mmCIF file of C-alpha atoms in Angstrom:
data_model
loop_
_atom_site.group_PDB
_atom_site.id
_atom_site.type_symbol
_atom_site.label_atom_id
_atom_site.label_comp_id
_atom_site.label_asym_id
_atom_site.label_seq_id
_atom_site.Cartn_x
_atom_site.Cartn_y
_atom_site.Cartn_z
ATOM 1 C CA SER A 1 -6.725 -32.463 -51.769
ATOM 2 C CA GLY A 2 -7.924 -29.700 -49.392
ATOM 3 C CA ARG A 3 -11.627 -29.011 -49.320
ATOM 4 C CA SER A 4 -12.720 -25.459 -50.004
ATOM 5 C CA ILE A 5 -15.945 -24.119 -48.551
ATOM 6 C CA SER A 6 -17.326 -20.758 -49.525
ATOM 7 C CA THR A 7 -18.556 -18.421 -46.819
ATOM 8 C CA SER A 8 -22.016 -18.397 -48.362
ATOM 9 C CA SER A 9 -22.326 -22.192 -48.132
ATOM 10 C CA ILE A 10 -21.321 -22.060 -44.455
ATOM 11 C CA ALA A 11 -23.886 -19.351 -43.798
ATOM 12 C CA ASP A 12 -26.540 -21.436 -45.574
ATOM 13 C CA GLU A 13 -25.641 -24.464 -43.427
ATOM 14 C CA SER A 14 -25.874 -22.399 -40.223
ATOM 15 C CA LYS A 15 -29.501 -21.555 -41.001
ATOM 16 C CA GLN A 16 -30.195 -25.279 -40.791
ATOM 17 C CA PHE A 17 -28.579 -25.746 -37.381
ATOM 18 C CA PRO A 18 -31.308 -27.792 -35.678
ATOM 19 C CA PHE A 19 -30.836 -26.517 -32.111
ATOM 20 C CA ASP A 20 -31.135 -23.374 -30.036
ATOM 21 C CA ILE A 21 -28.124 -22.608 -27.843
ATOM 22 C CA VAL A 22 -28.601 -21.186 -24.356
ATOM 23 C CA LEU A 23 -25.880 -20.035 -21.964
ATOM 24 C CA VAL A 24 -26.500 -19.715 -18.225
ATOM 25 C CA LYS A 25 -23.992 -17.776 -16.100
ATOM 26 C CA VAL A 26 -22.705 -19.727 -13.092
ATOM 27 C CA GLY A 27 -20.088 -19.306 -10.412
ATOM 28 C CA ASN A 28 -17.817 -16.540 -9.343
ATOM 29 C CA SER A 29 -15.796 -15.000 -12.168
ATOM 30 C CA GLN A 30 -13.363 -13.540 -9.609
ATOM 31 C CA ARG A 31 -11.847 -16.952 -8.837
ATOM 32 C CA SER A 32 -8.709 -18.141 -10.595
ATOM 33 C CA ALA A 33 -9.178 -20.762 -13.306
ATOM 34 C CA SER A 34 -5.556 -21.855 -12.843
ATOM 35 C CA THR A 35 -6.408 -23.040 -9.315
ATOM 36 C CA PHE A 36 -9.016 -25.376 -10.777
ATOM 37 C CA THR A 37 -6.679 -26.521 -13.546
ATOM 38 C CA ASP A 38 -3.997 -27.352 -10.963
ATOM 39 C CA ALA A 39 -6.564 -29.277 -8.896
ATOM 40 C CA GLN A 40 -7.654 -31.228 -12.010
ATOM 41 C CA ARG A 41 -4.055 -32.119 -12.792
ATOM 42 C CA ALA A 42 -3.448 -33.286 -9.200
ATOM 43 C CA PHE A 43 -6.648 -35.361 -9.213
ATOM 44 C CA VAL A 44 -5.629 -37.115 -12.465
ATOM 45 C CA PHE A 45 -2.164 -37.949 -11.119
ATOM 46 C CA GLN A 46 -3.672 -39.407 -7.948
ATOM 47 C CA ASN A 47 -6.425 -41.352 -9.741
ATOM 48 C CA PRO A 48 -5.377 -43.569 -12.682
ATOM 49 C CA LYS A 49 -9.060 -44.103 -13.592
ATOM 50 C CA ALA A 50 -9.304 -40.350 -14.258
ATOM 51 C CA LEU A 51 -6.640 -40.597 -16.962
ATOM 52 C CA GLU A 52 -8.573 -43.464 -18.580
ATOM 53 C CA GLU A 53 -11.691 -41.276 -18.695
ATOM 54 C CA LEU A 54 -9.733 -38.422 -20.282
ATOM 55 C CA GLU A 55 -8.375 -40.825 -22.896
ATOM 56 C CA LYS A 56 -11.966 -41.917 -23.643
ATOM 57 C CA LEU A 57 -12.873 -38.232 -23.955
ATOM 58 C CA ARG A 58 -10.046 -37.740 -26.469
ATOM 59 C CA ASP A 59 -11.300 -40.709 -28.501
ATOM 60 C CA LEU A 60 -14.888 -39.446 -28.314
ATOM 61 C CA THR A 61 -13.736 -36.079 -29.657
ATOM 62 C CA VAL A 62 -12.238 -37.735 -32.745
ATOM 63 C CA GLU A 63 -15.392 -39.813 -33.229
ATOM 64 C CA ALA A 64 -17.583 -36.730 -32.827
ATOM 65 C CA GLY A 65 -15.565 -34.783 -35.387
ATOM 66 C CA ASN A 66 -16.042 -37.525 -37.955
ATOM 67 C CA SER A 67 -19.713 -38.178 -37.158
ATOM 68 C CA LEU A 68 -20.913 -34.580 -36.909
ATOM 69 C CA ARG A 69 -19.660 -33.763 -40.404
ATOM 70 C CA LYS A 70 -22.245 -36.265 -41.643
ATOM 71 C CA ASP A 71 -25.085 -35.777 -39.141
ATOM 72 C CA ILE A 72 -25.287 -32.689 -36.915
ATOM 73 C CA SER A 73 -28.339 -34.131 -35.155
ATOM 74 C CA LEU A 74 -25.894 -36.333 -33.182
ATOM 75 C CA LEU A 75 -24.507 -33.261 -31.392
ATOM 76 C CA PRO A 76 -26.591 -33.668 -28.193
ATOM 77 C CA HIS A 77 -25.369 -37.259 -27.826
ATOM 78 C CA PHE A 78 -21.727 -36.217 -28.067
ATOM 79 C CA LEU A 79 -22.272 -33.240 -25.765
ATOM 80 C CA ARG A 80 -23.854 -35.461 -23.076
ATOM 81 C CA GLU A 81 -21.273 -38.226 -23.415
ATOM 82 C CA GLY A 82 -18.349 -35.781 -23.422
ATOM 83 C CA TRP A 83 -19.672 -34.100 -20.287
ATOM 84 C CA ARG A 84 -20.188 -37.485 -18.591
ATOM 85 C CA LEU A 85 -16.570 -38.431 -19.290
ATOM 86 C CA LYS A 86 -15.297 -35.041 -18.117
ATOM 87 C CA VAL A 87 -17.160 -35.381 -14.820
ATOM 88 C CA ALA A 88 -15.957 -39.000 -14.474
ATOM 89 C CA SER A 89 -12.380 -37.767 -14.913
ATOM 90 C CA ASN A 90 -12.826 -35.489 -11.884
ATOM 91 C CA PRO A 91 -16.119 -35.402 -9.981
ATOM 92 C CA ASN A 92 -14.779 -32.428 -7.989
ATOM 93 C CA ALA A 93 -14.732 -30.295 -11.145
ATOM 94 C CA ILE A 94 -18.404 -29.378 -10.800
ATOM 95 C CA ASP A 95 -20.330 -27.917 -7.925
ATOM 96 C CA ALA A 96 -23.924 -27.944 -6.714
ATOM 97 C CA GLU A 97 -24.834 -24.802 -8.674
ATOM 98 C CA VAL A 98 -23.773 -26.339 -11.994
ATOM 99 C CA LEU A 99 -25.698 -29.526 -11.210
ATOM 100 C CA GLU A 100 -28.787 -27.496 -10.275
ATOM 101 C CA VAL A 101 -28.593 -25.432 -13.480
ATOM 102 C CA GLN A 102 -28.224 -28.590 -15.559
ATOM 103 C CA LYS A 103 -31.158 -30.249 -13.797
ATOM 104 C CA LYS A 104 -33.415 -27.219 -14.388
ATOM 105 C CA LEU A 105 -32.306 -26.978 -18.020
ATOM 106 C CA GLU A 106 -33.056 -30.668 -18.487
ATOM 107 C CA SER A 107 -36.525 -30.193 -16.979
ATOM 108 C CA ALA A 108 -37.025 -27.335 -19.453
ATOM 109 C CA GLY A 109 -36.193 -29.636 -22.382
ATOM 110 C CA SER A 110 -32.412 -29.437 -22.738
ATOM 111 C CA LEU A 111 -31.015 -32.094 -25.056
ATOM 112 C CA GLY A 112 -27.604 -31.850 -23.381
ATOM 113 C CA SER A 113 -25.462 -29.415 -21.448
ATOM 114 C CA LYS A 114 -21.948 -28.844 -20.197
ATOM 115 C CA LEU A 115 -19.921 -26.343 -18.249
ATOM 116 C CA LEU A 116 -17.761 -23.960 -20.280
ATOM 117 C CA GLY A 117 -14.713 -22.693 -18.442
ATOM 118 C CA ALA A 118 -11.998 -24.129 -16.238
ATOM 119 C CA GLY A 119 -14.040 -24.084 -13.056
ATOM 120 C CA GLY A 120 -15.309 -21.674 -10.468
ATOM 121 C CA GLY A 121 -17.125 -19.567 -13.003
ATOM 122 C CA GLY A 122 -18.297 -19.561 -16.551
ATOM 123 C CA PHE A 123 -21.390 -20.657 -18.407
ATOM 124 C CA VAL A 124 -23.431 -23.794 -18.713
ATOM 125 C CA LEU A 125 -24.128 -24.327 -22.405
ATOM 126 C CA ALA A 126 -27.370 -26.126 -23.247
ATOM 127 C CA LEU A 127 -28.680 -27.366 -26.559
ATOM 128 C CA MET A 128 -32.429 -26.935 -26.827
ATOM 129 C CA PRO A 129 -34.840 -28.099 -29.507
ATOM 130 C CA LYS A 130 -35.221 -25.411 -32.169
ATOM 131 C CA GLY A 131 -37.620 -22.706 -30.977
ATOM 132 C CA GLU A 132 -37.361 -23.590 -27.274
ATOM 133 C CA ALA A 133 -34.734 -21.038 -26.116
ATOM 134 C CA GLU A 134 -37.254 -18.289 -25.402
ATOM 135 C CA GLY A 135 -39.087 -20.391 -22.821
ATOM 136 C CA VAL A 136 -35.833 -21.207 -21.049
ATOM 137 C CA LEU A 137 -34.824 -17.549 -20.962
ATOM 138 C CA LYS A 138 -38.138 -16.641 -19.313
ATOM 139 C CA ALA A 139 -37.797 -19.525 -16.829
ATOM 140 C CA ALA A 140 -34.219 -18.504 -15.993
ATOM 141 C CA ASN A 141 -35.529 -15.223 -14.620
ATOM 142 C CA THR A 142 -37.606 -17.174 -12.090
ATOM 143 C CA TRP A 143 -34.508 -19.249 -11.247
ATOM 144 C CA SER A 144 -32.517 -16.040 -10.558
ATOM 145 C CA TRP A 145 -29.859 -16.925 -13.130
ATOM 146 C CA ARG A 146 -28.594 -14.825 -15.982
ATOM 147 C CA ALA A 147 -29.246 -16.603 -19.276
ATOM 148 C CA LEU A 148 -28.914 -15.678 -22.906
ATOM 149 C CA SER A 149 -29.581 -17.276 -26.242
ATOM 150 C CA VAL A 150 -26.750 -17.340 -28.756
ATOM 151 C CA ASP A 151 -26.657 -17.923 -32.468
ATOM 152 C CA LEU A 152 -24.012 -19.224 -34.833
ATOM 153 C CA ASP A 153 -21.980 -16.481 -36.480
ATOM 154 C CA PHE A 154 -19.369 -16.858 -39.191
ATOM 155 C CA ASP A 155 -18.345 -13.184 -39.310
ATOM 156 C CA GLY A 156 -15.637 -13.500 -36.643
ATOM 157 C CA ALA A 157 -14.965 -11.069 -33.810
ATOM 158 C CA LYS A 158 -16.652 -7.702 -34.040
ATOM 159 C CA THR A 159 -17.443 -4.760 -31.824
ATOM 160 C CA ILE A 160 -21.042 -3.732 -31.359
ATOM 161 C CA GLU A 161 -21.724 -0.247 -30.059
ATOM 162 C CA VAL A 162 -24.894 0.193 -28.033
#
């Protein structure tokens, strides 16, 4: 009873993805992600409420998987709610730079954002209304942050020579 999807139908669906995706580089990539993971684990063990929030995040993930198959326009809601639960599970997991980036992205029209990475460095991913990424990329230059727009790709890993 497995469902088969042809590559061409996936590619056709990706053209209808209703959002632009922007990544903004944050933090220091020289720091160890394992240090942040260890700190998260310690925080959860010391704070029972944190474990409850992570359990809610697990449940939200299942709900999102089921809902997004039917209506991709719900993605910003799940992104925002998932990020809220992640932060509630450990408020120390984010720093002032991430909060500032998210605030600026929101003022530029972001529908939702979250930090990608284990902490200390990575990217803030933001969903923007379709056609709005270019304005955010220009604004990011004035914010002194490195930003890039990304697109969905179903070709897998590949090397591009420049």
